[in-house]
Structures are given as structure tokens and as C-alpha cells.
mmCIF file with all atom_site columns, C-alpha atoms and ligand atoms in Angstrom:
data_model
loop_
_atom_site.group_PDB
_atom_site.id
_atom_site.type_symbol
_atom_site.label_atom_id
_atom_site.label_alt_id
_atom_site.label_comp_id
_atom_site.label_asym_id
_atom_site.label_entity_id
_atom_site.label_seq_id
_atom_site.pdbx_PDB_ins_code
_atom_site.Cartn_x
_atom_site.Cartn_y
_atom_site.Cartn_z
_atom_site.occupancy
_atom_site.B_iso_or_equiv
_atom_site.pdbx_formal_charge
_atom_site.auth_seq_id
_atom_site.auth_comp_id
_atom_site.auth_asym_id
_atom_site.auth_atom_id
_atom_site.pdbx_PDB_model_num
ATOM   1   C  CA  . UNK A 1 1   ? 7.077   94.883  -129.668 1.00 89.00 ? 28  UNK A CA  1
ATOM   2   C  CA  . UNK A 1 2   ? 6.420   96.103  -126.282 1.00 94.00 ? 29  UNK A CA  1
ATOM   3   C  CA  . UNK A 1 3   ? 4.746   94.091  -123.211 1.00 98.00 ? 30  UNK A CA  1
ATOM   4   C  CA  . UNK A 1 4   ? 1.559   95.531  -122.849 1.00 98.00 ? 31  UNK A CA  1
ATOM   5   C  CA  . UNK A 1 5   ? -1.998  94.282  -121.424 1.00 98.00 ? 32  UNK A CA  1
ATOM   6   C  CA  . UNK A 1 6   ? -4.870  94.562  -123.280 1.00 99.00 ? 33  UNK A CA  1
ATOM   7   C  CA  . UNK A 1 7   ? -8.524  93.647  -122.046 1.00 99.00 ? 34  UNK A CA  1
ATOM   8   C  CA  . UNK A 1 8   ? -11.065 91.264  -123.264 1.00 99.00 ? 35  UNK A CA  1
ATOM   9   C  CA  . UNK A 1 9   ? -14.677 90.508  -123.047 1.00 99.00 ? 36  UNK A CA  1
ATOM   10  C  CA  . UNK A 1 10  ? -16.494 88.338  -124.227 1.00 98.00 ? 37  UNK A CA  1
ATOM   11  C  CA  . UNK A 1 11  ? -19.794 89.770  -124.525 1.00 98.00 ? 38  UNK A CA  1
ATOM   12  C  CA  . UNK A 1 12  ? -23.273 88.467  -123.931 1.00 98.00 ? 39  UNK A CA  1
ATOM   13  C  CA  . UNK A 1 13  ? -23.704 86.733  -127.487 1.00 98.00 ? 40  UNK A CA  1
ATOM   14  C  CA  . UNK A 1 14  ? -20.269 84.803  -127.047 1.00 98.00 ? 41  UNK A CA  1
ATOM   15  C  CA  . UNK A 1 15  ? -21.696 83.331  -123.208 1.00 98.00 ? 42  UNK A CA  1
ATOM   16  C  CA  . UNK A 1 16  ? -25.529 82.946  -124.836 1.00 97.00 ? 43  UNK A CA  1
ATOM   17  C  CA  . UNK A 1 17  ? -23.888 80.918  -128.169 1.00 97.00 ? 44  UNK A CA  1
ATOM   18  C  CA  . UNK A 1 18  ? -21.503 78.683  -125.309 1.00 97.00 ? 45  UNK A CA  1
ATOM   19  C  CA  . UNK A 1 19  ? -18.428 80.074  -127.363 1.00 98.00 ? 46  UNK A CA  1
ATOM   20  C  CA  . UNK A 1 20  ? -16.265 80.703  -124.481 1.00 98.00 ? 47  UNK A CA  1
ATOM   21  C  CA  . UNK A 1 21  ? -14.084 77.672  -124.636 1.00 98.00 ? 48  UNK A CA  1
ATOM   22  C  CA  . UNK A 1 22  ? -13.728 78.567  -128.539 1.00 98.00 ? 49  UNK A CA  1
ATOM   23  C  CA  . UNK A 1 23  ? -13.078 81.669  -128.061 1.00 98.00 ? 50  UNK A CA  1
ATOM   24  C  CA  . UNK A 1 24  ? -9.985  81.122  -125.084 1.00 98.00 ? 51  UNK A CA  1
ATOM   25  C  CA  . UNK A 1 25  ? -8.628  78.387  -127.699 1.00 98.00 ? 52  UNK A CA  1
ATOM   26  C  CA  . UNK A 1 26  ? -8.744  81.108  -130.432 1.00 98.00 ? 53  UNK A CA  1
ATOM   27  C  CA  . UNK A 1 27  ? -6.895  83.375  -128.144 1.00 98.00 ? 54  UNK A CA  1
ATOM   28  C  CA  . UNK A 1 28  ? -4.121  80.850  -126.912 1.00 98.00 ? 55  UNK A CA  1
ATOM   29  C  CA  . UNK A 1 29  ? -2.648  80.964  -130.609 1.00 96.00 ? 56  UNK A CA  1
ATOM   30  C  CA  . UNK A 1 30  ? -1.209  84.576  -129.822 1.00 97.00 ? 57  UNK A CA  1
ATOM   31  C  CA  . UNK A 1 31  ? 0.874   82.668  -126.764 1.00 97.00 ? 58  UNK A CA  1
ATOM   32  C  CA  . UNK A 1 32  ? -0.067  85.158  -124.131 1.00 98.00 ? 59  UNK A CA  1
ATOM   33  C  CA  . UNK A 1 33  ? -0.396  85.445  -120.533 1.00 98.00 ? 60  UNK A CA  1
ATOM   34  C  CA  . UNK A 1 34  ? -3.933  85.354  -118.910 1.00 98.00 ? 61  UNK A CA  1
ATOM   35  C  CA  . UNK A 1 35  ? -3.535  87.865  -116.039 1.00 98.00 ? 62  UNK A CA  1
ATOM   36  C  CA  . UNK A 1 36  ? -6.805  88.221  -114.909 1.00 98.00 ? 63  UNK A CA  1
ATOM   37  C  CA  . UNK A 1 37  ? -10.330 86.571  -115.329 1.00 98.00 ? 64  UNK A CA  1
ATOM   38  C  CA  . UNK A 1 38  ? -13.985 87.037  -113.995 1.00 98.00 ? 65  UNK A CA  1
ATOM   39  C  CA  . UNK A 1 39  ? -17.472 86.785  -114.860 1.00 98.00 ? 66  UNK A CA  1
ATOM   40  C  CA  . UNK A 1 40  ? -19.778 89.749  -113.909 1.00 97.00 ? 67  UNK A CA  1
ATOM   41  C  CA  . UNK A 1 41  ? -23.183 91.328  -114.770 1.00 97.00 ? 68  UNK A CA  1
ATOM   42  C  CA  . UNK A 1 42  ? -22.689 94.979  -116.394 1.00 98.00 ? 69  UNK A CA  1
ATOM   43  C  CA  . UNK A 1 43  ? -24.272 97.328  -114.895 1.00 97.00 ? 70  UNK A CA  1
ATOM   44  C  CA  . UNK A 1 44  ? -25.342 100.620 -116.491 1.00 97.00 ? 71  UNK A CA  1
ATOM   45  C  CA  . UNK A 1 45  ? -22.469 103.040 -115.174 1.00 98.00 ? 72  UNK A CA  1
ATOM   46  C  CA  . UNK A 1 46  ? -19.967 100.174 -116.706 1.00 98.00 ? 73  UNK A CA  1
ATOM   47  C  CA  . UNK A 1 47  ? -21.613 100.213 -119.765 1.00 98.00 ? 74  UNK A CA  1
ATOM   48  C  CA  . UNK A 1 48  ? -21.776 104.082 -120.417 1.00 98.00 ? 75  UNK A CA  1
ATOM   49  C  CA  . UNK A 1 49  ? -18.103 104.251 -118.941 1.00 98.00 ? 76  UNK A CA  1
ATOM   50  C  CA  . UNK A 1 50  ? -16.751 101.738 -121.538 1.00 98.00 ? 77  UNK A CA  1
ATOM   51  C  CA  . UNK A 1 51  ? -18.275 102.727 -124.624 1.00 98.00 ? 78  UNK A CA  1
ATOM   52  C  CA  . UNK A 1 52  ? -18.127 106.849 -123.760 1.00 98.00 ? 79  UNK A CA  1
ATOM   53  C  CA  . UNK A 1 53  ? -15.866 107.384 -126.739 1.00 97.00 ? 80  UNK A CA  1
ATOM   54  C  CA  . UNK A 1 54  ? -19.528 106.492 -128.486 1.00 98.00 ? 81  UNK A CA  1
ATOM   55  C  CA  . UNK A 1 55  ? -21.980 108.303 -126.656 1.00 98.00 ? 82  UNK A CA  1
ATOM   56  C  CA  . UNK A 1 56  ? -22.887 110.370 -129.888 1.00 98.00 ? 83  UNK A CA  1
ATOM   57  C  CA  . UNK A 1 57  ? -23.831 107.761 -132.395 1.00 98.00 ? 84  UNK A CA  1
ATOM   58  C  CA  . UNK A 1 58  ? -27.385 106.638 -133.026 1.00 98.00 ? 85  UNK A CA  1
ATOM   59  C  CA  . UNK A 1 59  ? -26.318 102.701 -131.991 1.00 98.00 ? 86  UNK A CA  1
ATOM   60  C  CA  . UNK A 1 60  ? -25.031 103.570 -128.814 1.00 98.00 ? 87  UNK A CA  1
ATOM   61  C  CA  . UNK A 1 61  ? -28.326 103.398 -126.733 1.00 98.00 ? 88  UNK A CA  1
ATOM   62  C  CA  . UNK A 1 62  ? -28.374 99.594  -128.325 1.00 98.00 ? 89  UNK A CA  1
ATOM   63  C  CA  . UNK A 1 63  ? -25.029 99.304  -127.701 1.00 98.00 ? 90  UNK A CA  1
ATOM   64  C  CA  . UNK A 1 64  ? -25.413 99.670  -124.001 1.00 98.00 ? 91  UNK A CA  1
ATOM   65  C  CA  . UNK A 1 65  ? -28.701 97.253  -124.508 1.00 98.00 ? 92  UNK A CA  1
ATOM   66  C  CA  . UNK A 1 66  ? -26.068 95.350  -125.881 1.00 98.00 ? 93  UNK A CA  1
ATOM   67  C  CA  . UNK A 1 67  ? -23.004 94.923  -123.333 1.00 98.00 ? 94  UNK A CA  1
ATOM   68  C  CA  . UNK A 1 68  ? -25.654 94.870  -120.340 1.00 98.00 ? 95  UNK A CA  1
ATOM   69  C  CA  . UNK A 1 69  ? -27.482 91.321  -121.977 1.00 98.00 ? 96  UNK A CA  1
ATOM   70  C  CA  . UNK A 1 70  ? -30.701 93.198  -122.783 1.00 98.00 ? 97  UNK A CA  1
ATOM   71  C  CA  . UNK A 1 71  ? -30.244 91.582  -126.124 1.00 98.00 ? 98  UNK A CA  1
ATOM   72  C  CA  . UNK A 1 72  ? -29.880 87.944  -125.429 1.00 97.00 ? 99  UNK A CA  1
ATOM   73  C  CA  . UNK A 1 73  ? -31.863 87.550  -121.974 1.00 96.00 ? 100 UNK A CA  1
ATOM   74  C  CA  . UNK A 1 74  ? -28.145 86.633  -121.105 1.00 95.00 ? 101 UNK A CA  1
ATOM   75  C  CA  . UNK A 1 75  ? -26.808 89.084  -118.442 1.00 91.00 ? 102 UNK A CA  1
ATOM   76  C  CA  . UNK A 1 76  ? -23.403 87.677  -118.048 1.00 96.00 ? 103 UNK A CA  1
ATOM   77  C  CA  . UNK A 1 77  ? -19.891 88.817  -119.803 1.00 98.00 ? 104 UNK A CA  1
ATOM   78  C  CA  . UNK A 1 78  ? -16.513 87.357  -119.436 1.00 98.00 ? 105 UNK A CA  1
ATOM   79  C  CA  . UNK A 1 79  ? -13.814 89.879  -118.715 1.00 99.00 ? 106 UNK A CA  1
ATOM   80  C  CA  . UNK A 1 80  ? -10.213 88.556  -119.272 1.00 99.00 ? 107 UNK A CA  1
ATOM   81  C  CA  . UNK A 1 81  ? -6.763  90.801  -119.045 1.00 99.00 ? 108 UNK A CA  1
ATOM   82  C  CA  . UNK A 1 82  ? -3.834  88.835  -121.153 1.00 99.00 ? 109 UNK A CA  1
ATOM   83  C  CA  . UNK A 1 83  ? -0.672  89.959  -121.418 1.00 98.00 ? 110 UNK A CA  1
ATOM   84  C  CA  . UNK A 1 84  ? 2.817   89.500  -122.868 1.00 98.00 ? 111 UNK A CA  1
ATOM   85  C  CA  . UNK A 1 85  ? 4.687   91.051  -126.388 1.00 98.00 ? 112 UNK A CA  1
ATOM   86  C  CA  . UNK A 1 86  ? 1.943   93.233  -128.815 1.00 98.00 ? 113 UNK A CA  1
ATOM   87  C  CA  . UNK A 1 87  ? -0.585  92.142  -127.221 1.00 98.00 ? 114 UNK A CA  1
ATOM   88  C  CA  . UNK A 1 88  ? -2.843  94.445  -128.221 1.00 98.00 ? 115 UNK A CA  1
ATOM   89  C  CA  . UNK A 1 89  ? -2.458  94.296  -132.008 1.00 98.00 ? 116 UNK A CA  1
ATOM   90  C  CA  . UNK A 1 90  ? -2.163  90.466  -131.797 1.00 98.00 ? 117 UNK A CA  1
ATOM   91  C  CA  . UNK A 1 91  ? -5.596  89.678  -129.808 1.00 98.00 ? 118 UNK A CA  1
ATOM   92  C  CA  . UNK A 1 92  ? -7.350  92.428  -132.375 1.00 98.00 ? 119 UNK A CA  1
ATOM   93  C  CA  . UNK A 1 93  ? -6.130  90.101  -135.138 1.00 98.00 ? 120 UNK A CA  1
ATOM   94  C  CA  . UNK A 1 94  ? -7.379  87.085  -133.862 1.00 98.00 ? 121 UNK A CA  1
ATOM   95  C  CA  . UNK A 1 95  ? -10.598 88.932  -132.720 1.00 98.00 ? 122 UNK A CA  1
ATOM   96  C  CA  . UNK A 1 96  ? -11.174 90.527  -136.681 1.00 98.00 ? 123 UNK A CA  1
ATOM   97  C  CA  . UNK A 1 97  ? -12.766 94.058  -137.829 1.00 98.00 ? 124 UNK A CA  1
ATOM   98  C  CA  . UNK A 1 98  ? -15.581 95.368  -135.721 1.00 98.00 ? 125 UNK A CA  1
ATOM   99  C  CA  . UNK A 1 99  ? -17.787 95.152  -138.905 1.00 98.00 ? 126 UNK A CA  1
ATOM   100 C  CA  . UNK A 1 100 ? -18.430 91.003  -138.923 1.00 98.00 ? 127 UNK A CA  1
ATOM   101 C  CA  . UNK A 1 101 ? -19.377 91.138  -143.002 1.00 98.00 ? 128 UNK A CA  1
ATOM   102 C  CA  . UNK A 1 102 ? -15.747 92.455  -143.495 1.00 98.00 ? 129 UNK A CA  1
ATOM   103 C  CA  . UNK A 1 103 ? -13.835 90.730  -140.569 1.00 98.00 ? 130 UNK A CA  1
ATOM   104 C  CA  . UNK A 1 104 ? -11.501 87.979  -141.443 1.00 98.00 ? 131 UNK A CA  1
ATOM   105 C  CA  . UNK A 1 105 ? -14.157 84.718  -142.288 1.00 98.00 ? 132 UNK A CA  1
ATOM   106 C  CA  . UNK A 1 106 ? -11.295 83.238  -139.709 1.00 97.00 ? 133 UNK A CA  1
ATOM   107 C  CA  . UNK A 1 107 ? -11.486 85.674  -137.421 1.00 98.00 ? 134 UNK A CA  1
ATOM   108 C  CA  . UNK A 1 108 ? -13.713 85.228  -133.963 1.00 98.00 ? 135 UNK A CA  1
ATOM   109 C  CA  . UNK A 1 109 ? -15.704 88.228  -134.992 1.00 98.00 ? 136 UNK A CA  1
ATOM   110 C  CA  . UNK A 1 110 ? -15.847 87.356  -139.132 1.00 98.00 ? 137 UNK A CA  1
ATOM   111 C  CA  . UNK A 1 111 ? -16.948 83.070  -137.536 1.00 98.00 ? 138 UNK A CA  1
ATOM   112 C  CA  . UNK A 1 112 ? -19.600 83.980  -135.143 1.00 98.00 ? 139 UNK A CA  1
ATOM   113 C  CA  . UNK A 1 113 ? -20.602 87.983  -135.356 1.00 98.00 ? 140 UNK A CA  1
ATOM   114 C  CA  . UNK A 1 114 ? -23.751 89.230  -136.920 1.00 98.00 ? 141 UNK A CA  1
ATOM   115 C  CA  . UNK A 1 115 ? -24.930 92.567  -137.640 1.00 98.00 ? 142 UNK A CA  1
ATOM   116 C  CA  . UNK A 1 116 ? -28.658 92.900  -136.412 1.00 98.00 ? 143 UNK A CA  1
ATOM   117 C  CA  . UNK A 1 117 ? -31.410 93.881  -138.442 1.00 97.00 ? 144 UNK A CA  1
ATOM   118 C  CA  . UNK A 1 118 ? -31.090 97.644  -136.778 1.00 97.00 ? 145 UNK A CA  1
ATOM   119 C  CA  . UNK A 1 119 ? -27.546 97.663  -137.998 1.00 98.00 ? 146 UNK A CA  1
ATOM   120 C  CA  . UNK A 1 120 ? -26.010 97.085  -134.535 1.00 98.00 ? 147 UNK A CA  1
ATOM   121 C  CA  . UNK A 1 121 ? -22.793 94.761  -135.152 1.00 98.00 ? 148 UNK A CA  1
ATOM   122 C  CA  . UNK A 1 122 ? -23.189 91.970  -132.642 1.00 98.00 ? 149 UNK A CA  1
ATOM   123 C  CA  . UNK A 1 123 ? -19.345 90.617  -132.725 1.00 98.00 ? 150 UNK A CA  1
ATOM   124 C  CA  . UNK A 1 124 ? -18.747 88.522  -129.750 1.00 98.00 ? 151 UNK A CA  1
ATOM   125 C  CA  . UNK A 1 125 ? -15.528 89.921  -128.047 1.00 98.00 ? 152 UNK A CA  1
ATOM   126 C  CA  . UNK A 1 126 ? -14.134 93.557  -127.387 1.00 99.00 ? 153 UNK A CA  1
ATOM   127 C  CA  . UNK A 1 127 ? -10.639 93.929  -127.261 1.00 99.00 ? 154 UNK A CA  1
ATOM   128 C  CA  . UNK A 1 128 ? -8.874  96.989  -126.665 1.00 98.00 ? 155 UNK A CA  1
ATOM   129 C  CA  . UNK A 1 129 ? -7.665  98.997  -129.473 1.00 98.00 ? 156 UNK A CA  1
ATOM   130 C  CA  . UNK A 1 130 ? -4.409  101.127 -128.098 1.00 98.00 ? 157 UNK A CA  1
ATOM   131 C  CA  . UNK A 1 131 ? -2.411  100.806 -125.034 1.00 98.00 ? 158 UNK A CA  1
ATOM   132 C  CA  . UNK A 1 132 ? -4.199  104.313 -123.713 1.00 98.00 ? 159 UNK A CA  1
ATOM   133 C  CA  . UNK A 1 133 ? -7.346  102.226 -123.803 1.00 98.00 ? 160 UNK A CA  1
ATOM   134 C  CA  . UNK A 1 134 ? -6.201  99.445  -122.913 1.00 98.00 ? 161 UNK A CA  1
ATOM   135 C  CA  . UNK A 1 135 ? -5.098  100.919 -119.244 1.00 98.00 ? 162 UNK A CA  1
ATOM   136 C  CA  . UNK A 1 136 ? -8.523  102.868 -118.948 1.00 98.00 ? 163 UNK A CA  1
ATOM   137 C  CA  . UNK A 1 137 ? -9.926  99.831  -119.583 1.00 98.00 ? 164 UNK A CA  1
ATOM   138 C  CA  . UNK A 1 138 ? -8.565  97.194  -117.085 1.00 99.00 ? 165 UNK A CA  1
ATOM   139 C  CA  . UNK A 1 139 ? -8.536  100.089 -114.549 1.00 98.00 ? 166 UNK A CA  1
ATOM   140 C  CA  . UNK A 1 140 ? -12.269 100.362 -115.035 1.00 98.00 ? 167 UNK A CA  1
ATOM   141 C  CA  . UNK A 1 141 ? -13.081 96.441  -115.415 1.00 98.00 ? 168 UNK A CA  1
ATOM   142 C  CA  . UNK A 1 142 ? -10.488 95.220  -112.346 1.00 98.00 ? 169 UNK A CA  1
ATOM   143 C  CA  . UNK A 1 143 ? -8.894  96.210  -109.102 1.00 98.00 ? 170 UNK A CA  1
ATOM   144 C  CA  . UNK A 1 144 ? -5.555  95.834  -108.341 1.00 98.00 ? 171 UNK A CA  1
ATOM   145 C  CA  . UNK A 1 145 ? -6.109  92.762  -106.590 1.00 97.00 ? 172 UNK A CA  1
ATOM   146 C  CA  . UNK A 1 146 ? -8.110  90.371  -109.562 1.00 98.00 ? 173 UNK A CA  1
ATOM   147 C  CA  . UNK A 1 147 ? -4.781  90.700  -111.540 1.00 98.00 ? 174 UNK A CA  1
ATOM   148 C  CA  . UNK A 1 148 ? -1.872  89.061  -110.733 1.00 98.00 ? 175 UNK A CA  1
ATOM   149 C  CA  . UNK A 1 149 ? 0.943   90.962  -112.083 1.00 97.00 ? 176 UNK A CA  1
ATOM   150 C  CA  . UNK A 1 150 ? 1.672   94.959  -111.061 1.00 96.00 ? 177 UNK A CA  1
ATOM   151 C  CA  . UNK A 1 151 ? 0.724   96.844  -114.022 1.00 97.00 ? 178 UNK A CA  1
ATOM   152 C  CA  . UNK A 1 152 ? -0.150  100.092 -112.716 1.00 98.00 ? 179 UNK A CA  1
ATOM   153 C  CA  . UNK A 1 153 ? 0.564   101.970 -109.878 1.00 98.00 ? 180 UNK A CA  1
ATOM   154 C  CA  . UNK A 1 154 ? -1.536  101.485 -106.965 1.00 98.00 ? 181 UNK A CA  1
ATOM   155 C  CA  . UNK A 1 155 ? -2.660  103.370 -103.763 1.00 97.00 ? 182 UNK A CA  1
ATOM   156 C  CA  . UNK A 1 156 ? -4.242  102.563 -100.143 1.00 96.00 ? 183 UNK A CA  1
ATOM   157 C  CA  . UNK A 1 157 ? -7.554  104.014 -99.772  1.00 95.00 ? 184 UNK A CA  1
ATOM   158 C  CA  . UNK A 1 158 ? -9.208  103.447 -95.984  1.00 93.00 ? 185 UNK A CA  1
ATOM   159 C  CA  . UNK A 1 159 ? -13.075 103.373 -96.039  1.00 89.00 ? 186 UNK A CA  1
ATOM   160 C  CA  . UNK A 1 160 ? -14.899 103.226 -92.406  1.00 91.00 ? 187 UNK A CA  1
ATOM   161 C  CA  . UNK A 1 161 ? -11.427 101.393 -91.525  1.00 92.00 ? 188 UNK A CA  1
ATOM   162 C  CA  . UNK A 1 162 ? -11.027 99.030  -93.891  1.00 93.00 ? 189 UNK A CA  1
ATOM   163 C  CA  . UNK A 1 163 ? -8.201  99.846  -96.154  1.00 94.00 ? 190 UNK A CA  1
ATOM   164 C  CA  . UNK A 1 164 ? -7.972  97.897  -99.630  1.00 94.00 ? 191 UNK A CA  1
ATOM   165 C  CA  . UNK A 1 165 ? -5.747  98.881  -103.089 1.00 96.00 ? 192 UNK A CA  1
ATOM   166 C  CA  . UNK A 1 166 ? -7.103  101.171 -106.125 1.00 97.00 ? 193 UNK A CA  1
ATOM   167 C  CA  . UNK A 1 167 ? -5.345  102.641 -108.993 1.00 98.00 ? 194 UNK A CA  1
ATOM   168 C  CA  . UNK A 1 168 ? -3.410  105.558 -108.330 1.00 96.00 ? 195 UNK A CA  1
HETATM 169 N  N1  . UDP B 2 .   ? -20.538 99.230  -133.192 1.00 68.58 ? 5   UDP B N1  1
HETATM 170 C  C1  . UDP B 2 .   ? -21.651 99.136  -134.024 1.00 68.58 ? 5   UDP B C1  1
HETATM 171 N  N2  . UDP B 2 .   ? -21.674 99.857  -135.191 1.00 68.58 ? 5   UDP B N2  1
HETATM 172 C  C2  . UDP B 2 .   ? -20.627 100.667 -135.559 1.00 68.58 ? 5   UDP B C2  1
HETATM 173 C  C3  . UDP B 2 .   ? -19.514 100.754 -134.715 1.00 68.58 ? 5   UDP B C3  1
HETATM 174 C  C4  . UDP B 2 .   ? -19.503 100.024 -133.544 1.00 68.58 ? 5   UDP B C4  1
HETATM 175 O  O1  . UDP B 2 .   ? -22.592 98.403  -133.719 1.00 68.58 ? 5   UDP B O1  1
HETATM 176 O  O2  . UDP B 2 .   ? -20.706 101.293 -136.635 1.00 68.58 ? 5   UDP B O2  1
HETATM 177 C  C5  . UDP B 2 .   ? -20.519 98.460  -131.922 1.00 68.58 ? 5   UDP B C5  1
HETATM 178 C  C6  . UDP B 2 .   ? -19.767 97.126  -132.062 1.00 68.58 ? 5   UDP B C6  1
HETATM 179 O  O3  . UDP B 2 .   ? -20.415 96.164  -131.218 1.00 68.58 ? 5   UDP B O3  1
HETATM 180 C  C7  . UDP B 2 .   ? -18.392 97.496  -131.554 1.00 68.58 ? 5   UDP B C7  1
HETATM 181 C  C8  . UDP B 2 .   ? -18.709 98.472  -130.429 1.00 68.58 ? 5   UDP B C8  1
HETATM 182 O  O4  . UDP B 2 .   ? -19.834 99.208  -130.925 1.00 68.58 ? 5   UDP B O4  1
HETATM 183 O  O5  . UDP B 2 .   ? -17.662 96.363  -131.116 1.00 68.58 ? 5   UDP B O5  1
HETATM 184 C  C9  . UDP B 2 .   ? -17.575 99.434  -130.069 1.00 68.58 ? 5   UDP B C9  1
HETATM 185 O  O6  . UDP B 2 .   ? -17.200 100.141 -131.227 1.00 68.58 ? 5   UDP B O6  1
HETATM 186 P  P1  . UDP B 2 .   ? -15.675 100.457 -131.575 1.00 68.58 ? 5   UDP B P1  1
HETATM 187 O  O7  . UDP B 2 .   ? -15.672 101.458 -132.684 1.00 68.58 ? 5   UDP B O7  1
HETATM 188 O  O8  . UDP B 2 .   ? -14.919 100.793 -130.336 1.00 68.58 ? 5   UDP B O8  1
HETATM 189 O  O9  . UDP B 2 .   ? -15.165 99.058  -132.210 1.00 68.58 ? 5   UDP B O9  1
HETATM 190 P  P2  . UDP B 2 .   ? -14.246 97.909  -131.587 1.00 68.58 ? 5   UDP B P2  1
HETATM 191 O  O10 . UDP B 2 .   ? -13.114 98.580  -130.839 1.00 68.58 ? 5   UDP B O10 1
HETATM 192 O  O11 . UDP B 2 .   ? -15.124 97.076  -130.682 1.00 68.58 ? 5   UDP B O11 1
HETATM 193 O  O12 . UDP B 2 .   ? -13.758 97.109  -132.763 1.00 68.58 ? 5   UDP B O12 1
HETATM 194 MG MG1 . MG  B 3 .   ? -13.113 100.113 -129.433 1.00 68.58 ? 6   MG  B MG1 1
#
């Protein structure tokens, strides 16, 4: 198994439902490495960015609803980066199928997801699926400075003479 990062959120329903200290417990059984952690609004570009690999189905408008709080009059999400050995496969397992009526009844997703009554699966966390994702995803969700271990390589970009890191 390779070291790899993979990113979490935990989305509005997991911050609305106070599962967040549930949730991190969950997630310490795959002995991992937090690496990064903040909790931010999502704004529309973030939203459409994330999810683009969806921009064709029928939910995604909801979807986007969805990750920005318009659901839950709950605005805030909890993005987290862990890493250490599979991570990615080993938070998916702990997080369950996207689909919470077939997800794991042990899973996070399969204990606390729902799917709406417009067929939207409300599910709690995202995790990333494959390392490709995974690095578009932290490199969209963090700078190089909110994570505290060099994962990818970084540049100096000077704006009105300030200079600060970004992915390369
Ligand atoms: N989703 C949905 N219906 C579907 C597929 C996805 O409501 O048929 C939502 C669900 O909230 C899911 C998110 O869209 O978590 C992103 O979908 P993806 O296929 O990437 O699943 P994930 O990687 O989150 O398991
Ligand atoms: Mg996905």
C-alpha cells in the first residue's frame, strides 16, 4: 500500500446532526495522520469545481444546494486531509457506499445518511475516491500552507508585492 492523502469533508448534514466528534472517532480506527483541518463556508465556484465530474446529472443542481448548506440552513463544512498507508481505500471503507440504503449499516454513511425524498443521497462525508482525485482535491480545498507535510510541489507567486506559496 502506498502513502497517499486523501481529503475529507464532512458536509453540512454531519455539522447540522453535531456528528463531527463521531465521525473523527470513526476515522481514527484507520490509524492515519490528520494533515490538515479547517472549517469554511462553500461558496458556489467550490461547489461546481468539486462535483464537475457531475455536472450532467439531474441531482447535481441539488447537489450543489447540498455542499453549499442550502439544505440544512447550516452553511458550514469540515474539510480534513489525512494521510498515511491506503489511505484512500481505507477512509472510503469506514465512510460506506455513496448510496446510504446499501452502505455498510456500520459504515458513517450506512449510520447516519439518508436519501431525500427527491432522491438526493444525503451521506454525511465525501472522501476521495482515487489518488488523481484525491490531489485535485486537496489542491482545490487547501494551500500549501494549511497542510503540514509537502505533498505537492509548490511555487512563489508575488501579488501587488506580497509573495505567498500555490501549487505548482
Ligand atoms: N449523489 C447522489 N445521487 C447519485 C450519486 C451521487 O445524490 O446517484 C451525491 C451524493 O451526495 C454523493 C455525491 O453526489 O456523495 C458525489 O457523487 P459521487 O458519485 O462522486 O459519490 P461519492 O464519491 O461521494 O461516493
Ligand atoms: Mg466522488
Amino acid at each position: 500500500m502506498n502513502e497517499e492523502a486523501t481529503l475529507i469533508i464532512i458536509k453540512p448534514d454531519g455539522l447540522k446532526k453535531s456528528l463531527t466528534g463521531n465521525i473523527l472517532t470513526r476515522l481514527s480506527e484507520a490509524k492515519l495522520k490528520i494533515i490538515g483541518a479547517k472549517v469554511i463556508m462553500v461558496g458556489e465556484k467550490l461547489a461546481n469545481t468539486h462535483y464537475r465530474h457531475l455536472k450532467d446529472q439531474s441531482f447535481f443542481p441539488e447537489l450543489i444546494k447540498y455542499i453549499q448548506g442550502g439544505l440544512h440552513g447550516e452553511n458550514r463544512v469540515m474539510a480534513l486531509v489525512y494521510w498515511g498507508r491506503g489511505a484512500i481505500g481505507k477512509v472510503r471503507r469506514i465512510a460506506g457506499a455513496t448510496n446510504p440504503e446499501e452502505a455498510d449499516p456500520i459504515s458513517i454513511r450506512g449510520a447516519y445518511g439518508r436519501i431525500l425524498t427527491t432522491g438526493l443521497y444525503e451521506n454525511v462525508i465525501h472522501a476521495s475516491s482515487d489518488p488523481s482525485e484525491a490531489e485535485r482535491e486537496i489542491k482545490l480545498w487547501f494551500s500549501p500552507d494549511e497542510i503540514v507535510r509537502k505533498l505537492y510541489p509548490v511555487k512563489e507567486e508575488s501579488v501587488s508585492g506580497t509573495t505567498r506559496r500555490v501549487w505548482q
